[in-house]
Structures are given as C-alpha cells and as structure tokens.
CSV table of C-alpha atoms in Angstrom, one decimal:
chain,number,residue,atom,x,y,z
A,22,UNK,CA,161.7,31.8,-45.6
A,23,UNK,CA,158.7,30.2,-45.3
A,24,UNK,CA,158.6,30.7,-41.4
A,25,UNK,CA,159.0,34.5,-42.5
A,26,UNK,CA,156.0,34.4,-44.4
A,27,UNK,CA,153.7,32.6,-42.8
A,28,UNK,CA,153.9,35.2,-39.8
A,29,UNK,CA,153.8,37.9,-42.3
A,30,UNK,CA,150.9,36.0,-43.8
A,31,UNK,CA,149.0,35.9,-40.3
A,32,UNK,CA,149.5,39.5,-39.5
A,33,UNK,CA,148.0,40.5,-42.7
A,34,UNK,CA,145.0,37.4,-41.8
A,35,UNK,CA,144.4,39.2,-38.4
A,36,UNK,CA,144.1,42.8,-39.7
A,37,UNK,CA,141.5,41.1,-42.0
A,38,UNK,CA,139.8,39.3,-39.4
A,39,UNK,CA,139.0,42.4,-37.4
A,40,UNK,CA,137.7,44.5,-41.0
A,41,UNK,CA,135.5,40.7,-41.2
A,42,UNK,CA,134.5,41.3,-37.7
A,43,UNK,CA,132.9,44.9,-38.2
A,44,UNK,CA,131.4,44.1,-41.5
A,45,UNK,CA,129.5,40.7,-39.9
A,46,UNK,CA,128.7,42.7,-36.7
A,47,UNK,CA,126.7,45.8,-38.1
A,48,UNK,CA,123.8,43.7,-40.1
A,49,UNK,CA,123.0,41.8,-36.9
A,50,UNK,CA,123.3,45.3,-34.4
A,51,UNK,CA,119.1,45.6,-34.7
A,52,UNK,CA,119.3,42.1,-33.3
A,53,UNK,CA,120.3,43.4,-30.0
A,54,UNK,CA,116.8,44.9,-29.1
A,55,UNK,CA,115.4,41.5,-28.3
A,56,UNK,CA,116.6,39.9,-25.0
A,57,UNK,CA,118.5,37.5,-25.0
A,58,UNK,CA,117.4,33.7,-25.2
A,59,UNK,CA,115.6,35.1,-28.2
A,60,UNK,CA,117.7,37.1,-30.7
A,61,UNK,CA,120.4,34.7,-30.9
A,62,UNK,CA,119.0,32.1,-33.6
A,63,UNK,CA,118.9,35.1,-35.9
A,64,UNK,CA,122.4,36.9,-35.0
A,65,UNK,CA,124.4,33.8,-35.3
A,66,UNK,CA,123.9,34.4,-38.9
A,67,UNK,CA,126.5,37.1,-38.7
A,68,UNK,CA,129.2,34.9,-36.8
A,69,UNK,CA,128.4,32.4,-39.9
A,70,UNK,CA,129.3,34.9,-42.2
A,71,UNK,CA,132.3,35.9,-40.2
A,72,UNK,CA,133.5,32.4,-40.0
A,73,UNK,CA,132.8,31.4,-43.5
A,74,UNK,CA,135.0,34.9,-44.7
A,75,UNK,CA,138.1,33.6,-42.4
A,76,UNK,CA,137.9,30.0,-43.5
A,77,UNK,CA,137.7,30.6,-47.2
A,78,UNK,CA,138.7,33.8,-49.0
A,79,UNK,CA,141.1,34.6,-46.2
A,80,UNK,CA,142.8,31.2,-45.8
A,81,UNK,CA,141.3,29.4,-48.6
A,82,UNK,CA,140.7,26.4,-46.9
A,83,UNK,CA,139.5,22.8,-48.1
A,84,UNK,CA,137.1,21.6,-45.4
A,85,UNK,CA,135.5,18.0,-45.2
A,86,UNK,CA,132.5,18.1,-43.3
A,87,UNK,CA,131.3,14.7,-42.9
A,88,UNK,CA,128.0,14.0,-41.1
A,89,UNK,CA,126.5,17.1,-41.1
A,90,UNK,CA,123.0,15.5,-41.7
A,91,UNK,CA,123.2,14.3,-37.9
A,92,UNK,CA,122.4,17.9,-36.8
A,93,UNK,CA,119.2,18.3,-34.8
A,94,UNK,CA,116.4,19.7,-37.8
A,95,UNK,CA,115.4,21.9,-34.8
A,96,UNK,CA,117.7,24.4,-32.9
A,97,UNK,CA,118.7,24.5,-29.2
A,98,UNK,CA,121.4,22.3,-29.3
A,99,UNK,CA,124.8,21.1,-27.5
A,100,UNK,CA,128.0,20.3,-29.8
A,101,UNK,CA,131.4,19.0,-27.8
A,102,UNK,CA,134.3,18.4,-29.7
A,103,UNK,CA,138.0,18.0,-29.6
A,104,UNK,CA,140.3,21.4,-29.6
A,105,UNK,CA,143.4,21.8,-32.0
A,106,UNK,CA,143.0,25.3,-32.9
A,107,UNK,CA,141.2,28.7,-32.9
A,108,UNK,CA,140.2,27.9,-36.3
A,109,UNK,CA,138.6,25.3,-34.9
A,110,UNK,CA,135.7,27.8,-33.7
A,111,UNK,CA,135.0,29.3,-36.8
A,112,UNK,CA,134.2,25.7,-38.4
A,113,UNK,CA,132.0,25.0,-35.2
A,114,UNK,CA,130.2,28.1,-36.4
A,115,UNK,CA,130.3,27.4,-40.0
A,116,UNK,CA,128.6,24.0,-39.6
A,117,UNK,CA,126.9,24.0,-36.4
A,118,UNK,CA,125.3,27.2,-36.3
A,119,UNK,CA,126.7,27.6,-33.2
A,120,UNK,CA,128.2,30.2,-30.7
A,121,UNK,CA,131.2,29.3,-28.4
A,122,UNK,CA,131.6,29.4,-24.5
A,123,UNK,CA,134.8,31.4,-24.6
A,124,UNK,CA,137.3,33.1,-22.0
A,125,UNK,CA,136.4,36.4,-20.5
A,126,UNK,CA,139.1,37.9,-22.4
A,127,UNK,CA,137.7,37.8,-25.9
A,128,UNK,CA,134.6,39.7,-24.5
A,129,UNK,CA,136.7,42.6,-24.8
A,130,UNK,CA,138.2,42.3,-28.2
A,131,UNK,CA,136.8,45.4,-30.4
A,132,UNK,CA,134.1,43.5,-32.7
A,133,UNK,CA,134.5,39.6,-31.6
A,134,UNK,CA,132.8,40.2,-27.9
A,135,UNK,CA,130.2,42.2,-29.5
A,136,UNK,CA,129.1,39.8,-32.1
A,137,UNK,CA,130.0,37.1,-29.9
A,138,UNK,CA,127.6,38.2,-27.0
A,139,UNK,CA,124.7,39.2,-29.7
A,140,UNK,CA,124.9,35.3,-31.3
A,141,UNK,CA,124.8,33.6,-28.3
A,142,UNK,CA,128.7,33.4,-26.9
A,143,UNK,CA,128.8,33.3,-23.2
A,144,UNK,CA,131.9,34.5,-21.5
A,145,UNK,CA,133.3,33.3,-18.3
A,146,UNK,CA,136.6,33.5,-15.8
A,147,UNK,CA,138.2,30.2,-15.9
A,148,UNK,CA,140.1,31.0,-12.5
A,149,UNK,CA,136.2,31.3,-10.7
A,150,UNK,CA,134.7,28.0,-10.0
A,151,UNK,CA,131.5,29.8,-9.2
A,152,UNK,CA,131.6,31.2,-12.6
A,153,UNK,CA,130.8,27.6,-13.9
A,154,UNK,CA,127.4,27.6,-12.3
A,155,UNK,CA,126.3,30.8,-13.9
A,156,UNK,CA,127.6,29.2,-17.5
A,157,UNK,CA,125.2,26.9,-17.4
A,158,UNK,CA,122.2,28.5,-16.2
A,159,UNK,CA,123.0,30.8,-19.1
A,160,UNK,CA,123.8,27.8,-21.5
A,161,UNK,CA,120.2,26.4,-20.6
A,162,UNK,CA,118.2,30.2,-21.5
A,163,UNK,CA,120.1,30.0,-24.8
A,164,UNK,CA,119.3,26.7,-26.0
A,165,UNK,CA,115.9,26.6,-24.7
A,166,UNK,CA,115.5,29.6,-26.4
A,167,UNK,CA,116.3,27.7,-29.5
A,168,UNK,CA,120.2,28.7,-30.1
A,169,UNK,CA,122.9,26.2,-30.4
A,170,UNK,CA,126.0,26.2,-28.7
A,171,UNK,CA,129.8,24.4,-29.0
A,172,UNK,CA,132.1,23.7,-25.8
A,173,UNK,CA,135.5,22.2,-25.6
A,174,UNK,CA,135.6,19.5,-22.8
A,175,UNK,CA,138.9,19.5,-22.7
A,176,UNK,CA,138.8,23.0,-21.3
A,177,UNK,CA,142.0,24.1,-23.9
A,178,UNK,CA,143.7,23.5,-26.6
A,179,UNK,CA,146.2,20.8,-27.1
A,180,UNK,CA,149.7,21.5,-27.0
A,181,UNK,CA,150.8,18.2,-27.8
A,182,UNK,CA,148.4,17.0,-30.5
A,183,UNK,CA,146.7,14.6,-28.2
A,184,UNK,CA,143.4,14.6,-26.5
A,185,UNK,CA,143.3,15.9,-23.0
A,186,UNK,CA,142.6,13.2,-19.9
A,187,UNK,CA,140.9,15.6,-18.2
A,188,UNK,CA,137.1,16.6,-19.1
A,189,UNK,CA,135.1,18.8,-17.9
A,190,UNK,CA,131.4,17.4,-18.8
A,191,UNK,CA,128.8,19.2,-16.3
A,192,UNK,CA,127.3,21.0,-19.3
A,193,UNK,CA,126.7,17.4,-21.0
A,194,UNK,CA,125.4,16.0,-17.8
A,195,UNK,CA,122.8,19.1,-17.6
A,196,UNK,CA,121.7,18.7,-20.9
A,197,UNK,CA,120.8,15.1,-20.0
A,198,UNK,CA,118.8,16.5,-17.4
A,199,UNK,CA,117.0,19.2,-19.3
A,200,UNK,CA,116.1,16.7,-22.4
A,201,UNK,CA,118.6,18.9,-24.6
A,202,UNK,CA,120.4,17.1,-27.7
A,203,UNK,CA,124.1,16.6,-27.5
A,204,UNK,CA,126.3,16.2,-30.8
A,205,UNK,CA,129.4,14.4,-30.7
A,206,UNK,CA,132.3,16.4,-32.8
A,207,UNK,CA,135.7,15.8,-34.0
A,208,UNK,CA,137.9,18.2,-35.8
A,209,UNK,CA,141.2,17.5,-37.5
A,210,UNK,CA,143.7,19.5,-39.2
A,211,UNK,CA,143.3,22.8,-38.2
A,212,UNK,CA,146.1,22.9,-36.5
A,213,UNK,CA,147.7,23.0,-40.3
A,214,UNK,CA,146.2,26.6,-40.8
A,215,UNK,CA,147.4,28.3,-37.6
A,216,UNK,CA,149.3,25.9,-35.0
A,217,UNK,CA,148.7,26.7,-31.7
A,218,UNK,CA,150.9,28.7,-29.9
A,219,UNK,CA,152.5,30.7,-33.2
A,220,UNK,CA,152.3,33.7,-34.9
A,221,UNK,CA,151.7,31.9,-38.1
A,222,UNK,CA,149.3,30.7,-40.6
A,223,UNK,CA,149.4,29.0,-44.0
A,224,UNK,CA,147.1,29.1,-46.9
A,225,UNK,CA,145.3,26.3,-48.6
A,226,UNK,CA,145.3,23.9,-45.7
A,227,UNK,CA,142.9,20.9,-45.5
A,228,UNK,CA,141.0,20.3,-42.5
A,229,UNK,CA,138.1,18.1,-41.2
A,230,UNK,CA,134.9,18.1,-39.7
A,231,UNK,CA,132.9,15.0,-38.3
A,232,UNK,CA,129.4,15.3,-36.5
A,233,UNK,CA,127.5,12.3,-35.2
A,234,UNK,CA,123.9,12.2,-34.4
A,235,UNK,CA,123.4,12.6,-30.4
A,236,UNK,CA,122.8,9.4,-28.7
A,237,UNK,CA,119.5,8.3,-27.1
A,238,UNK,CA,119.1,10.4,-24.2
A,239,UNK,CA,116.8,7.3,-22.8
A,240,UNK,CA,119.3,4.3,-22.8
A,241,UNK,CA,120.9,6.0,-20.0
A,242,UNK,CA,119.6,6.4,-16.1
A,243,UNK,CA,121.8,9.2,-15.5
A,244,UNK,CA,123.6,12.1,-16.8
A,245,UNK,CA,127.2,11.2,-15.9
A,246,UNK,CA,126.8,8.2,-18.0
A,247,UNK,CA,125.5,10.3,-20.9
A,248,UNK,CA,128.2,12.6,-20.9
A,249,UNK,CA,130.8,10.0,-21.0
A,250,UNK,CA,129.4,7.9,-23.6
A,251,UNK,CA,129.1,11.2,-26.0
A,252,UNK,CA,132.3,12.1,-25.4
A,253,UNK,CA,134.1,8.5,-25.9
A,254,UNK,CA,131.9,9.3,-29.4
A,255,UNK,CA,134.7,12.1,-30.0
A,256,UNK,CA,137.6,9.8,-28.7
A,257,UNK,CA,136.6,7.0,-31.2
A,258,UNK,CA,136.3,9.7,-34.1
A,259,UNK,CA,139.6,11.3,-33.0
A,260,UNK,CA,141.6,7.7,-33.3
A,261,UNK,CA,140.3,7.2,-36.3
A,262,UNK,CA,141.2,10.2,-37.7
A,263,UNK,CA,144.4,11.0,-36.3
A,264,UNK,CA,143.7,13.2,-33.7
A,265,UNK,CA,145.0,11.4,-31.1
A,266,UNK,CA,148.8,11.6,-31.9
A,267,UNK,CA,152.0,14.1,-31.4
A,268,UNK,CA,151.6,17.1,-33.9
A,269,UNK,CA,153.7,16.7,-36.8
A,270,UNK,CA,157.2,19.2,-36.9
C-alpha cells in the first residue's frame, strides 16, 4: 500500500511541478532580452522560486543547510557536489543560487529548458566529447558574467548509494585557471524523497545540505591539484555524513 501511494503521490508531484514550472517561468520571460552572461543573475530568481515550491509545499521537506555562510558574498561562482537525486538540483538552486549543467534532454521539457536556459543552465550531449569543450567556454561567459553554477563530478547519479570513482573535474581545473571560486558541496538524503530510478516519492523527508568555503586558489601550482583537493572536500563531508554507503531498502 504504501508502494501504491507513493507513485500515486509522485504522479500528482509531477503534474505540480510542471503548473510550478509555468508560474516561475513567466515573471522572469522580460529577462530574456538581455544576452546571455548578463540576465542570468536576475532570472535564477525564478528557478529559486521553482525549487523552493517543489521542496516545501509540494514535498514538505525538512532541509538542514549547514554552512551556507561559506558562499562567495559576490556571484560568479562554481559548486561541485555529490549526486543522490533529482531533488538534489532543486536544493543546489535553493541555496546556491545556482543553475545546473544538465543533459540535452531536459532542454526540451515544456517549461524546465525554458527557464533553465534563461537562469543560466547549459545543456550538453553526454555521448559528444567535443561537446565538453563548448560547456566550458560557456560555463566561463556565465560566471564571469557574475552567475553561479552547480556540476555533478561524478557525471550521474548513484545507483548504489556510494560515490562514484570516476570524476570528471576539467570544469574545476579551469576555474583554477580563470581565478573563479569553487565550493565544495555534499548532499544527503534526498534520495528519501524520490529514490532514483522509481516512480515514487514520499512526503516529509529530511534531507541535508553542507557547503564549505572554496579553498585557497594560491596554495596550489596547478589546477589538477585544485580540483582534486576540492573534491576530496566532498568525499570527507560525504563519510561523515553517510553518503558513502549502500542505500537503505
């Protein structure tokens, strides 16, 4: 029974998230006469909204965000974090002011590409290595531009509960490069609102948030060391919080 409802409970959630979508998108639509690099630190106000209508009247969750005080006072920056679930971008929003590097898919989705694309969201083809290049020239226009972005290193989320061993940490490394701040993130429990891989969700979850400041861009002579020193700051965060081991049944 309580399989049964929690699908029935995320069918109703995703009709609501579209209705969300439309209402966030339309205030921030004047936006979309400035180019972009410029418009985004004002649109991502509507992806705020968006996330903030998803993660509380919708699922009503209770979020610990821990550390938010480590965020750059100025925009334009980088947060990398751990992946458990899609709910994990709306709390990247929520607390990071930040837009997503997403799939090429979701470009298309009626209302999320839209406001995505408008707050700063760049979409790309996973299967195109050359893609990658142009991601990054585009990450650097936005956050120079002052808007801040999240990426996954891991590339996907985990099916198992623990962090992937494979990293992909050129964007980190360019940032290095480009004098751009990098925040460390780790996110826990999300996977107790919608697991991944299921037609489900569940109400009332409680879920985690951790941001540490971005280390000294100067104690380090290159950007490959930089990268992997930021994101051992997620593995430490993720052992400590339990986001390191098999997902409960």
């Amino acid at each position: 029974m309580d399989r049964v409802l929690g699908q029935l409970y995320a069918v109703f959630g995703m009709l609501l998230v579209f209705v969300f979508g439309a209402l966030s998108t339309i205030p921030i639509l004047p936006f979309a006469v400035l180019p972009r690099g410029r418009r985004e630190r004002y649109a991502i106000r509507g992806a705020q909204w968006w996330a903030w209508m998803i993660l509380r009247p919708l699922l009503m969750m209770r979020i610990d965000a821990v550390g938010t005080e480590h965020l750059p006072k100025r925009g334009g920056f980088l947060v990398i974090s751990n992946h458990r679930s899609w709910i994990d971008v709306p709390i990247l929003m929520l607390y990071t002011r930040s837009e997503g590097i997403s799939k090429k898919e979701v470009k298309y989705v009626p209302f999320f590409g839209l406001n995505g694309y408008l707050s700063g969201a760049i979409f790309f083809d996973r299967k195109k290595k050359m893609d990658r290049a142009r991601v990054v020239n585009e990450a650097l226009l936005l956050l120079r531009g002052g808007a801040n972005l999240h990426v996954f290193p891991e590339g996907t989320r985990t099916r198992t509960g623990h962090l992937g061993t494979k990293v992909f940490l050129r964007l980190v490394q360019t940032c290095w490069e480009n004098d751009i701040d990098v925040v460390p993130a780790c996110i826990w429990g999300t996977e107790r609102a919608v697991p991944s891989g299921h037609v489900y969700a569940r109400p009332l979850a409680r879920a985690g948030i951790e941001l540490r400041a971005p280390l000294d861009r100067s104690a380090f002579t290159d950007g490959d060391a930089y990268a992997k020193a930021s994101w051992q700051q997620v593995i430490e965060m993720a052992k400590v919080r339990g986001c390191d081991q098999p997902f409960a049944d």
